[in-house]
Amino acid sequence: MNIMDFNVKKLAADAGTFLSRAVQFTEEKLGQAEKTELDAHLENLLSKAECTKLWTEKIMKQTEVLLQPNPNARIEEFVYEKLDRKAPSRMNNPELLGQYMIDAGNEFGPGTAYGNALIKCGETQKRIGTADRELIQTSAINFLTPLRNFIEGDYKTIAKERKLLQNKRLDLDAAKTRLKKAKVAEARAAQLNTSQPEENNIMIWAEEVTKSEQEVRITQSEFDRQAEITRLLLEGISSTHAHHLRCLNDFVEAQMTYYAQCYQYMLDLQKQLGSFPSTFLSNNNQSSSTPVQSVSTPSVLASASASLPSVSNSIVTSGISELRSSSGSRKARVLYDYDAANSSELSLLADEVITVYSIPGMDSDWLMGERGNQKGKVPITYLELLN
């Protein structure tokens, strides 16, 4: 029974406090009550914390989009994370593309130029997919997790203490308002001191003033204590920035490693392929009189030209131009297998050496090739001119 009485009294006290805070808050909004302002330093700390939380959320979400563009996959990962279960492993986009290329290359025939090139490209795409997984894993551990810990941990604690500070301020201002009203009532009662009842009224209001002053001292002390707790937590934001800076460096290093790996993989692939053929046969086996224009190397790789394969487009073009102007012949190594489309062309086998020369009026993408008694047109992009 005593426990029940205690619970009822506590509930009534909590309800009274909540009502008092609500009245104070409403009167402040209506301009009918004074509001205790926080000091400028604390206000700046609160603003810094709110700004940190806002931009941390935006950076975290956009990083997740960067690392995993598929929204459905992100939702699935989120659900498995909340269930504390490991998400099922599946191929990422580069790995899936690589597998398709390998399957297509095997279907077309590993012995053909196109099939062989597809297999090599597919293997490189799968290596890029592995590097992509490593980037996601490293970034999640070293960058995203610390950001998420701040949002779901440190900032929640700050928000909780900030709300408590707001409540303490409302209690303080409500106590100040009651003290002010008690003093006004006491002054009015003193002016009407004409009878015994009024003297009793003065004593009542004097007691009310004393009680209100005591309440103000208590609420002021609680407010100051809570303000100090909140300030100490907020000053930790500077340490959070320093920690996030280290995490950002780790993220940049992970990206640098990833892009360096991808660049090296593509360099190795380019060395394997030499240069891509620019002329393809149509499905009806008719020879193409107008070759597809080859794609030039991006300017961003110009600085790394020293490390590119010796058989670059510019070198091939220069060698072909010299060959045409000299009207002589040169030895050339075959880079890929080539099946002749008609009797005017010469079939080629990878790594064999043939003699090539130019004749007047020949298309710029073709040369005449000789192997013993056999001769015919050959595409220049399948050849590496030898010195």
mmCIF file of C-alpha atoms in Angstrom:
data_model
loop_
_atom_site.group_PDB
_atom_site.id
_atom_site.type_symbol
_atom_site.label_atom_id
_atom_site.label_comp_id
_atom_site.label_asym_id
_atom_site.label_seq_id
_atom_site.Cartn_x
_atom_site.Cartn_y
_atom_site.Cartn_z
ATOM 1 C CA MET A 1 0.000 0.000 0.000
ATOM 2 C CA ASN A 2 2.867 2.357 0.861
ATOM 3 C CA ILE A 3 4.567 1.522 -2.438
ATOM 4 C CA MET A 4 1.338 2.332 -4.277
ATOM 5 C CA ASP A 5 1.054 5.661 -2.458
ATOM 6 C CA PHE A 6 4.678 6.444 -3.375
ATOM 7 C CA ASN A 7 4.049 5.652 -7.049
ATOM 8 C CA VAL A 8 0.937 7.826 -7.120
ATOM 9 C CA LYS A 9 2.773 10.723 -5.507
ATOM 10 C CA LYS A 10 5.704 10.345 -7.920
ATOM 11 C CA LEU A 11 3.323 10.226 -10.879
ATOM 12 C CA ALA A 12 1.570 13.345 -9.656
ATOM 13 C CA ALA A 13 4.883 15.140 -9.134
ATOM 14 C CA ASP A 14 6.100 14.160 -12.627
ATOM 15 C CA ALA A 15 2.820 15.330 -14.131
ATOM 16 C CA GLY A 16 3.108 18.628 -12.266
ATOM 17 C CA THR A 17 6.681 19.126 -13.487
ATOM 18 C CA PHE A 18 5.709 18.313 -17.074
ATOM 19 C CA LEU A 19 2.776 20.760 -16.892
ATOM 20 C CA SER A 20 4.995 23.451 -15.435
ATOM 21 C CA ARG A 21 7.534 22.995 -18.259
ATOM 22 C CA ALA A 22 4.786 23.049 -20.874
ATOM 23 C CA VAL A 23 3.339 26.290 -19.481
ATOM 24 C CA GLN A 24 6.786 27.912 -19.330
ATOM 25 C CA PHE A 25 7.622 26.813 -22.896
ATOM 26 C CA THR A 26 4.305 28.136 -24.225
ATOM 27 C CA GLU A 27 4.652 31.485 -22.457
ATOM 28 C CA GLU A 28 8.184 31.849 -23.844
ATOM 29 C CA LYS A 29 6.916 31.257 -27.365
ATOM 30 C CA LEU A 30 4.179 33.844 -26.817
ATOM 31 C CA GLY A 31 6.662 36.329 -25.378
ATOM 32 C CA GLN A 32 4.947 36.324 -21.991
ATOM 33 C CA ALA A 33 7.853 34.859 -20.004
ATOM 34 C CA GLU A 34 11.584 35.458 -19.791
ATOM 35 C CA LYS A 35 14.020 32.836 -21.008
ATOM 36 C CA THR A 36 17.452 32.058 -19.569
ATOM 37 C CA GLU A 37 19.916 32.245 -22.445
ATOM 38 C CA LEU A 38 22.853 29.863 -22.661
ATOM 39 C CA ASP A 39 26.310 31.410 -22.715
ATOM 40 C CA ALA A 40 27.841 32.062 -26.141
ATOM 41 C CA HIS A 41 30.489 29.331 -25.770
ATOM 42 C CA LEU A 42 27.890 26.669 -25.042
ATOM 43 C CA GLU A 43 25.708 27.861 -27.922
ATOM 44 C CA ASN A 44 28.679 27.613 -30.285
ATOM 45 C CA LEU A 45 29.425 24.095 -29.070
ATOM 46 C CA LEU A 46 25.796 23.066 -29.609
ATOM 47 C CA SER A 47 25.840 24.530 -33.116
ATOM 48 C CA LYS A 48 29.109 22.725 -33.906
ATOM 49 C CA ALA A 49 27.690 19.415 -32.698
ATOM 50 C CA GLU A 50 24.523 19.814 -34.766
ATOM 51 C CA CYS A 51 26.577 20.730 -37.844
ATOM 52 C CA THR A 52 28.867 17.731 -37.284
ATOM 53 C CA LYS A 53 25.907 15.386 -36.984
ATOM 54 C CA LEU A 54 24.243 16.772 -40.134
ATOM 55 C CA TRP A 55 27.290 16.481 -42.391
ATOM 56 C CA THR A 56 28.430 13.173 -40.918
ATOM 57 C CA GLU A 57 25.051 11.665 -41.850
ATOM 58 C CA LYS A 58 25.248 13.056 -45.386
ATOM 59 C CA ILE A 59 28.842 11.889 -45.930
ATOM 60 C CA MET A 60 28.082 8.459 -44.501
ATOM 61 C CA LYS A 61 24.993 7.929 -46.670
ATOM 62 C CA GLN A 62 26.690 9.124 -49.859
ATOM 63 C CA THR A 63 29.746 6.952 -49.161
ATOM 64 C CA GLU A 64 27.424 3.962 -48.859
ATOM 65 C CA VAL A 65 25.898 4.903 -52.233
ATOM 66 C CA LEU A 66 29.388 5.209 -53.738
ATOM 67 C CA LEU A 67 30.495 1.820 -52.462
ATOM 68 C CA GLN A 68 27.189 0.070 -53.182
ATOM 69 C CA PRO A 69 25.143 1.883 -55.893
ATOM 70 C CA ASN A 70 22.360 -0.737 -55.816
ATOM 71 C CA PRO A 71 19.706 0.468 -53.304
ATOM 72 C CA ASN A 72 18.167 -3.002 -52.994
ATOM 73 C CA ALA A 73 21.543 -4.467 -52.043
ATOM 74 C CA ARG A 74 22.003 -1.718 -49.434
ATOM 75 C CA ILE A 75 18.595 -2.490 -47.918
ATOM 76 C CA GLU A 76 19.404 -6.201 -47.842
ATOM 77 C CA GLU A 77 22.737 -5.541 -46.117
ATOM 78 C CA PHE A 78 20.976 -3.279 -43.596
ATOM 79 C CA VAL A 79 18.396 -5.958 -42.769
ATOM 80 C CA TYR A 80 21.036 -8.666 -42.319
ATOM 81 C CA GLU A 81 23.078 -6.305 -40.144
ATOM 82 C CA LYS A 82 20.088 -5.626 -37.884
ATOM 83 C CA LEU A 83 19.413 -9.364 -37.669
ATOM 84 C CA ASP A 84 23.089 -9.883 -36.821
ATOM 85 C CA ARG A 85 23.452 -12.311 -39.700
ATOM 86 C CA LYS A 86 25.940 -12.448 -42.551
ATOM 87 C CA ALA A 87 24.553 -11.435 -45.932
ATOM 88 C CA PRO A 88 24.784 -14.128 -48.638
ATOM 89 C CA SER A 89 27.826 -13.781 -50.869
ATOM 90 C CA ARG A 90 27.140 -12.942 -54.501
ATOM 91 C CA MET A 91 29.083 -11.605 -57.470
ATOM 92 C CA ASN A 92 29.486 -7.847 -57.728
ATOM 93 C CA ASN A 93 29.091 -6.040 -61.049
ATOM 94 C CA PRO A 94 32.729 -6.305 -62.266
ATOM 95 C CA GLU A 95 32.857 -9.990 -61.334
ATOM 96 C CA LEU A 96 29.556 -10.662 -63.115
ATOM 97 C CA LEU A 97 30.731 -8.825 -66.229
ATOM 98 C CA GLY A 98 33.991 -10.730 -66.095
ATOM 99 C CA GLN A 99 32.183 -14.076 -65.890
ATOM 100 C CA TYR A 100 29.988 -13.159 -68.864
ATOM 101 C CA MET A 101 33.083 -12.235 -70.883
ATOM 102 C CA ILE A 102 34.840 -15.472 -70.010
ATOM 103 C CA ASP A 103 31.768 -17.550 -70.885
ATOM 104 C CA ALA A 104 31.368 -15.659 -74.165
ATOM 105 C CA GLY A 105 35.061 -16.091 -74.985
ATOM 106 C CA ASN A 106 34.849 -19.844 -74.404
ATOM 107 C CA GLU A 107 31.702 -19.970 -76.525
ATOM 108 C CA PHE A 108 33.339 -18.102 -79.420
ATOM 109 C CA GLY A 109 36.498 -20.144 -79.045
ATOM 110 C CA PRO A 110 39.639 -19.374 -77.034
ATOM 111 C CA GLY A 111 41.649 -19.866 -80.209
ATOM 112 C CA THR A 112 39.992 -16.915 -81.968
ATOM 113 C CA ALA A 113 41.240 -13.366 -81.492
ATOM 114 C CA TYR A 114 37.930 -12.091 -80.141
ATOM 115 C CA GLY A 115 37.353 -15.071 -77.877
ATOM 116 C CA ASN A 116 40.871 -14.888 -76.474
ATOM 117 C CA ALA A 117 40.533 -11.140 -75.867
ATOM 118 C CA LEU A 118 37.185 -11.637 -74.097
ATOM 119 C CA ILE A 119 38.679 -14.216 -71.758
ATOM 120 C CA LYS A 120 41.610 -11.958 -70.895
ATOM 121 C CA CYS A 121 39.289 -8.994 -70.312
ATOM 122 C CA GLY A 122 36.971 -11.150 -68.203
ATOM 123 C CA GLU A 123 39.812 -12.310 -65.977
ATOM 124 C CA THR A 124 40.861 -8.687 -65.463
ATOM 125 C CA GLN A 125 37.285 -7.646 -64.629
ATOM 126 C CA LYS A 126 37.116 -10.373 -61.995
ATOM 127 C CA ARG A 127 40.361 -9.127 -60.463
ATOM 128 C CA ILE A 128 38.861 -5.622 -60.391
ATOM 129 C CA GLY A 129 35.790 -7.098 -58.691
ATOM 130 C CA THR A 130 38.000 -8.615 -55.997
ATOM 131 C CA ALA A 131 39.710 -5.262 -55.488
ATOM 132 C CA ASP A 132 36.264 -3.670 -55.258
ATOM 133 C CA ARG A 133 35.304 -6.047 -52.466
ATOM 134 C CA GLU A 134 38.484 -5.196 -50.585
ATOM 135 C CA LEU A 135 37.738 -1.469 -50.966
ATOM 136 C CA ILE A 136 34.210 -1.898 -49.600
ATOM 137 C CA GLN A 137 35.385 -4.005 -46.668
ATOM 138 C CA THR A 138 38.259 -1.689 -45.738
ATOM 139 C CA SER A 139 36.119 1.447 -46.097
ATOM 140 C CA ALA A 140 33.323 -0.045 -44.014
ATOM 141 C CA ILE A 141 35.679 -0.898 -41.156
ATOM 142 C CA ASN A 142 37.955 2.139 -41.195
ATOM 143 C CA PHE A 143 35.561 4.883 -42.328
ATOM 144 C CA LEU A 144 31.853 4.097 -42.232
ATOM 145 C CA THR A 145 31.845 2.298 -38.873
ATOM 146 C CA PRO A 146 33.428 5.223 -36.942
ATOM 147 C CA LEU A 147 30.982 7.663 -38.539
ATOM 148 C CA ARG A 148 28.043 5.423 -37.681
ATOM 149 C CA ASN A 149 29.313 4.979 -34.119
ATOM 150 C CA PHE A 150 29.307 8.750 -33.683
ATOM 151 C CA ILE A 151 25.749 9.124 -35.002
ATOM 152 C CA GLU A 152 24.309 6.174 -33.075
ATOM 153 C CA GLY A 153 26.449 6.539 -29.951
ATOM 154 C CA ASP A 154 28.177 9.806 -29.068
ATOM 155 C CA TYR A 155 25.628 12.103 -30.660
ATOM 156 C CA LYS A 156 22.683 10.275 -29.092
ATOM 157 C CA THR A 157 24.303 10.827 -25.693
ATOM 158 C CA ILE A 158 24.801 14.511 -26.516
ATOM 159 C CA ALA A 159 21.182 14.829 -27.676
ATOM 160 C CA LYS A 160 19.964 13.167 -24.483
ATOM 161 C CA GLU A 161 21.989 15.514 -22.259
ATOM 162 C CA ARG A 162 20.959 18.488 -24.369
ATOM 163 C CA LYS A 163 17.284 17.633 -23.887
ATOM 164 C CA LEU A 164 17.888 17.262 -20.163
ATOM 165 C CA LEU A 165 19.550 20.690 -20.146
ATOM 166 C CA GLN A 166 16.507 22.133 -21.882
ATOM 167 C CA ASN A 167 14.258 20.645 -19.198
ATOM 168 C CA LYS A 168 16.466 22.034 -16.418
ATOM 169 C CA ARG A 169 16.323 25.455 -18.037
ATOM 170 C CA LEU A 170 12.530 25.318 -18.220
ATOM 171 C CA ASP A 171 12.415 24.315 -14.529
ATOM 172 C CA LEU A 172 14.696 27.236 -13.649
ATOM 173 C CA ASP A 173 12.705 29.759 -15.646
ATOM 174 C CA ALA A 174 9.429 28.435 -14.253
ATOM 175 C CA ALA A 175 10.815 28.857 -10.721
ATOM 176 C CA LYS A 176 11.942 32.391 -11.571
ATOM 177 C CA THR A 177 8.469 33.171 -12.905
ATOM 178 C CA ARG A 178 6.821 31.872 -9.723
ATOM 179 C CA LEU A 179 9.236 33.910 -7.588
ATOM 180 C CA LYS A 180 8.470 37.017 -9.597
ATOM 181 C CA LYS A 181 4.719 36.511 -9.222
ATOM 182 C CA ALA A 182 5.096 35.824 -5.476
ATOM 183 C CA LYS A 183 7.052 39.068 -4.997
ATOM 184 C CA VAL A 184 4.430 41.032 -6.935
ATOM 185 C CA ALA A 185 1.654 39.507 -4.824
ATOM 186 C CA GLU A 186 3.609 40.239 -1.631
ATOM 187 C CA ALA A 187 4.048 43.886 -2.637
ATOM 188 C CA ARG A 188 0.343 44.257 -3.353
ATOM 189 C CA ALA A 189 -0.547 42.695 -0.034
ATOM 190 C CA ALA A 190 1.758 45.162 1.758
ATOM 191 C CA GLN A 191 -0.024 48.094 0.121
ATOM 192 C CA LEU A 192 -3.366 46.839 1.426
ATOM 193 C CA ASN A 193 -2.165 46.409 5.050
ATOM 194 C CA THR A 194 -5.337 47.759 6.682
ATOM 195 C CA SER A 195 -6.718 44.783 8.605
ATOM 196 C CA GLN A 196 -5.593 41.608 10.407
ATOM 197 C CA PRO A 197 -6.546 39.293 7.575
ATOM 198 C CA GLU A 198 -4.318 41.248 5.245
ATOM 199 C CA GLU A 199 -1.412 40.886 7.675
ATOM 200 C CA ASN A 200 -1.918 37.124 7.545
ATOM 201 C CA ASN A 201 -1.961 37.415 3.751
ATOM 202 C CA ILE A 202 1.401 39.227 3.830
ATOM 203 C CA MET A 203 2.899 36.410 5.892
ATOM 204 C CA ILE A 204 1.542 33.842 3.442
ATOM 205 C CA TRP A 205 3.108 35.598 0.466
ATOM 206 C CA ALA A 206 6.355 36.109 2.377
ATOM 207 C CA GLU A 207 6.547 32.385 2.935
ATOM 208 C CA GLU A 208 5.752 31.827 -0.743
ATOM 209 C CA VAL A 209 8.605 34.183 -1.713
ATOM 210 C CA THR A 210 11.004 32.329 0.580
ATOM 211 C CA LYS A 211 9.917 28.993 -0.849
ATOM 212 C CA SER A 212 10.259 30.271 -4.430
ATOM 213 C CA GLU A 213 13.737 31.663 -3.720
ATOM 214 C CA GLN A 214 14.805 28.284 -2.374
ATOM 215 C CA GLU A 215 13.361 26.611 -5.476
ATOM 216 C CA VAL A 216 15.240 29.032 -7.726
ATOM 217 C CA ARG A 217 18.520 28.249 -5.957
ATOM 218 C CA ILE A 218 17.947 24.503 -6.342
ATOM 219 C CA THR A 219 16.924 24.703 -10.017
ATOM 220 C CA GLN A 220 19.810 27.098 -10.734
ATOM 221 C CA SER A 221 22.252 24.635 -9.214
ATOM 222 C CA GLU A 222 20.777 21.735 -11.221
ATOM 223 C CA PHE A 223 20.840 23.827 -14.406
ATOM 224 C CA ASP A 224 24.483 24.846 -13.882
ATOM 225 C CA ARG A 225 25.467 21.243 -13.211
ATOM 226 C CA GLN A 226 23.680 19.991 -16.337
ATOM 227 C CA ALA A 227 25.164 22.808 -18.428
ATOM 228 C CA GLU A 228 28.643 21.743 -17.303
ATOM 229 C CA ILE A 229 27.958 18.086 -18.181
ATOM 230 C CA THR A 230 26.646 19.085 -21.604
ATOM 231 C CA ARG A 231 29.606 21.404 -22.191
ATOM 232 C CA LEU A 232 32.129 18.647 -21.408
ATOM 233 C CA LEU A 233 30.398 16.291 -23.846
ATOM 234 C CA LEU A 234 30.245 18.943 -26.552
ATOM 235 C CA GLU A 235 33.922 19.803 -26.188
ATOM 236 C CA GLY A 236 34.595 16.189 -27.167
ATOM 237 C CA ILE A 237 33.430 17.093 -30.711
ATOM 238 C CA SER A 238 36.948 18.399 -31.418
ATOM 239 C CA SER A 239 38.331 14.960 -30.582
ATOM 240 C CA THR A 240 35.660 13.450 -32.819
ATOM 241 C CA HIS A 241 36.831 15.639 -35.711
ATOM 242 C CA ALA A 242 40.436 14.532 -35.131
ATOM 243 C CA HIS A 243 39.341 10.867 -35.101
ATOM 244 C CA HIS A 244 37.256 11.297 -38.254
ATOM 245 C CA LEU A 245 40.242 12.949 -39.934
ATOM 246 C CA ARG A 246 42.318 9.818 -39.320
ATOM 247 C CA CYS A 247 39.443 7.710 -40.653
ATOM 248 C CA LEU A 248 39.256 9.947 -43.737
ATOM 249 C CA ASN A 249 42.971 9.384 -44.378
ATOM 250 C CA ASP A 250 42.375 5.634 -44.145
ATOM 251 C CA PHE A 251 39.506 5.930 -46.646
ATOM 252 C CA VAL A 252 41.639 7.928 -49.090
ATOM 253 C CA GLU A 253 44.439 5.363 -48.757
ATOM 254 C CA ALA A 254 41.964 2.553 -49.460
ATOM 255 C CA GLN A 255 40.715 4.359 -52.565
ATOM 256 C CA MET A 256 44.270 5.043 -53.700
ATOM 257 C CA THR A 257 45.145 1.359 -53.345
ATOM 258 C CA TYR A 258 41.992 0.342 -55.218
ATOM 259 C CA TYR A 259 42.509 2.698 -58.168
ATOM 260 C CA ALA A 260 46.211 1.832 -58.338
ATOM 261 C CA GLN A 261 45.321 -1.860 -58.503
ATOM 262 C CA CYS A 262 42.728 -1.231 -61.218
ATOM 263 C CA TYR A 263 45.187 0.876 -63.210
ATOM 264 C CA GLN A 264 47.852 -1.811 -62.952
ATOM 265 C CA TYR A 265 45.373 -4.506 -63.970
ATOM 266 C CA MET A 266 44.426 -2.519 -67.070
ATOM 267 C CA LEU A 267 48.084 -1.882 -67.927
ATOM 268 C CA ASP A 268 48.760 -5.597 -67.694
ATOM 269 C CA LEU A 269 45.694 -6.297 -69.844
ATOM 270 C CA GLN A 270 46.814 -3.778 -72.431
ATOM 271 C CA LYS A 271 50.231 -5.398 -72.530
ATOM 272 C CA GLN A 272 48.588 -8.769 -73.120
ATOM 273 C CA LEU A 273 46.324 -7.503 -75.850
ATOM 274 C CA GLY A 274 48.815 -5.149 -77.476
ATOM 275 C CA SER A 275 46.153 -3.069 -79.176
ATOM 276 C CA PHE A 276 42.510 -3.854 -79.825
ATOM 277 C CA PRO A 277 41.471 -4.687 -83.403
ATOM 278 C CA SER A 278 39.543 -1.847 -84.987
ATOM 279 C CA THR A 279 37.984 -3.896 -87.784
ATOM 280 C CA PHE A 280 35.350 -6.557 -87.152
ATOM 281 C CA LEU A 281 33.486 -8.781 -89.573
ATOM 282 C CA SER A 282 29.724 -8.549 -89.804
ATOM 283 C CA ASN A 283 27.502 -11.546 -89.130
ATOM 284 C CA ASN A 284 27.013 -12.234 -92.851
ATOM 285 C CA ASN A 285 30.818 -12.652 -93.285
ATOM 286 C CA GLN A 286 31.074 -9.633 -95.594
ATOM 287 C CA SER A 287 34.308 -7.653 -95.202
ATOM 288 C CA SER A 288 33.928 -4.180 -93.781
ATOM 289 C CA SER A 289 35.176 -1.520 -96.146
ATOM 290 C CA THR A 290 34.926 1.216 -93.487
ATOM 291 C CA PRO A 291 36.721 0.179 -90.286
ATOM 292 C CA VAL A 292 35.486 1.287 -86.902
ATOM 293 C CA GLN A 293 37.525 4.190 -85.589
ATOM 294 C CA SER A 294 39.705 3.104 -82.686
ATOM 295 C CA VAL A 295 39.379 4.834 -79.332
ATOM 296 C CA SER A 296 42.377 6.940 -78.361
ATOM 297 C CA THR A 297 44.055 6.600 -75.006
ATOM 298 C CA PRO A 298 42.570 9.009 -72.414
ATOM 299 C CA SER A 299 44.649 12.092 -71.727
ATOM 300 C CA VAL A 300 44.688 11.276 -68.030
ATOM 301 C CA LEU A 301 47.092 8.410 -68.787
ATOM 302 C CA ALA A 302 49.451 10.581 -70.815
ATOM 303 C CA SER A 303 51.806 11.023 -67.875
ATOM 304 C CA ALA A 304 52.195 7.257 -67.613
ATOM 305 C CA SER A 305 53.028 6.779 -71.289
ATOM 306 C CA ALA A 306 56.499 5.489 -70.426
ATOM 307 C CA SER A 307 54.956 2.432 -68.801
ATOM 308 C CA LEU A 308 52.513 1.640 -71.600
ATOM 309 C CA PRO A 309 53.173 -1.317 -73.936
ATOM 310 C CA SER A 310 55.694 -0.815 -76.717
ATOM 311 C CA VAL A 311 53.041 -1.627 -79.284
ATOM 312 C CA SER A 312 50.960 1.524 -78.885
ATOM 313 C CA ASN A 313 48.722 3.000 -81.558
ATOM 314 C CA SER A 314 51.087 5.891 -82.221
ATOM 315 C CA ILE A 315 54.080 3.607 -82.783
ATOM 316 C CA VAL A 316 52.108 1.299 -85.080
ATOM 317 C CA THR A 317 50.812 4.263 -87.081
ATOM 318 C CA SER A 318 54.328 5.699 -87.394
ATOM 319 C CA GLY A 319 55.764 2.383 -88.549
ATOM 320 C CA ILE A 320 52.979 1.899 -91.101
ATOM 321 C CA SER A 321 53.487 5.405 -92.468
ATOM 322 C CA GLU A 322 57.201 4.743 -92.938
ATOM 323 C CA LEU A 323 56.420 1.437 -94.616
ATOM 324 C CA ARG A 324 54.012 3.067 -97.091
ATOM 325 C CA SER A 325 56.367 5.941 -97.886
ATOM 326 C CA SER A 326 59.351 3.627 -98.479
ATOM 327 C CA SER A 327 57.389 1.248 -100.737
ATOM 328 C CA GLY A 328 59.444 -1.551 -99.208
ATOM 329 C CA SER A 329 58.572 -4.556 -97.040
ATOM 330 C CA ARG A 330 58.894 -5.296 -93.299
ATOM 331 C CA LYS A 331 58.643 -8.284 -91.046
ATOM 332 C CA ALA A 332 55.669 -8.288 -88.669
ATOM 333 C CA ARG A 333 54.621 -10.503 -85.783
ATOM 334 C CA VAL A 334 50.966 -11.576 -85.669
ATOM 335 C CA LEU A 335 49.265 -10.605 -82.400
ATOM 336 C CA TYR A 336 46.027 -12.581 -82.795
ATOM 337 C CA ASP A 337 44.559 -15.375 -84.820
ATOM 338 C CA TYR A 338 42.654 -14.047 -87.845
ATOM 339 C CA ASP A 339 40.295 -15.949 -90.122
ATOM 340 C CA ALA A 340 40.170 -14.630 -93.666
ATOM 341 C CA ALA A 341 36.696 -13.484 -94.713
ATOM 342 C CA ASN A 342 37.307 -14.098 -98.433
ATOM 343 C CA SER A 343 39.981 -15.158 -100.914
ATOM 344 C CA SER A 344 41.563 -11.679 -101.026
ATOM 345 C CA GLU A 345 42.574 -11.905 -97.359
ATOM 346 C CA LEU A 346 45.243 -13.970 -95.612
ATOM 347 C CA SER A 347 44.456 -16.045 -92.526
ATOM 348 C CA LEU A 348 46.832 -15.505 -89.606
ATOM 349 C CA LEU A 349 48.064 -17.437 -86.579
ATOM 350 C CA ALA A 350 49.116 -15.674 -83.377
ATOM 351 C CA ASP A 351 52.911 -15.242 -82.920
ATOM 352 C CA GLU A 352 53.861 -16.179 -86.482
ATOM 353 C CA VAL A 353 56.113 -13.789 -88.433
ATOM 354 C CA ILE A 354 55.087 -12.697 -91.938
ATOM 355 C CA THR A 355 56.257 -10.187 -94.512
ATOM 356 C CA VAL A 356 54.053 -7.123 -95.050
ATOM 357 C CA TYR A 357 54.095 -4.279 -97.553
ATOM 358 C CA SER A 358 51.766 -1.656 -98.961
ATOM 359 C CA ILE A 359 50.424 -1.234 -102.482
ATOM 360 C CA PRO A 360 48.987 1.949 -104.004
ATOM 361 C CA GLY A 361 45.276 2.506 -103.444
ATOM 362 C CA MET A 362 45.037 0.072 -100.518
ATOM 363 C CA ASP A 363 42.784 0.952 -97.576
ATOM 364 C CA SER A 364 44.721 2.584 -94.727
ATOM 365 C CA ASP A 365 43.708 -0.148 -92.266
ATOM 366 C CA TRP A 366 45.123 -2.986 -94.360
ATOM 367 C CA LEU A 367 48.480 -4.222 -95.657
ATOM 368 C CA MET A 368 49.457 -7.005 -98.012
ATOM 369 C CA GLY A 369 50.891 -10.003 -96.190
ATOM 370 C CA GLU A 370 53.052 -12.869 -97.455
ATOM 371 C CA ARG A 371 53.751 -16.271 -95.931
ATOM 372 C CA GLY A 372 55.767 -18.415 -98.324
ATOM 373 C CA ASN A 373 53.673 -18.718 -101.475
ATOM 374 C CA GLN A 374 50.517 -17.399 -99.763
ATOM 375 C CA LYS A 375 49.601 -13.736 -99.863
ATOM 376 C CA GLY A 376 46.561 -11.580 -99.106
ATOM 377 C CA LYS A 377 45.260 -8.556 -97.225
ATOM 378 C CA VAL A 378 45.777 -8.458 -93.443
ATOM 379 C CA PRO A 379 44.452 -5.932 -90.893
ATOM 380 C CA ILE A 380 47.231 -3.770 -89.454
ATOM 381 C CA THR A 381 45.787 -3.899 -85.940
ATOM 382 C CA TYR A 382 46.605 -7.589 -85.783
ATOM 383 C CA LEU A 383 50.293 -6.886 -86.460
ATOM 384 C CA GLU A 384 53.385 -5.717 -84.594
ATOM 385 C CA LEU A 385 56.019 -4.371 -86.979
ATOM 386 C CA LEU A 386 59.498 -5.667 -86.222
ATOM 387 C CA ASN A 387 62.718 -3.721 -86.606
#
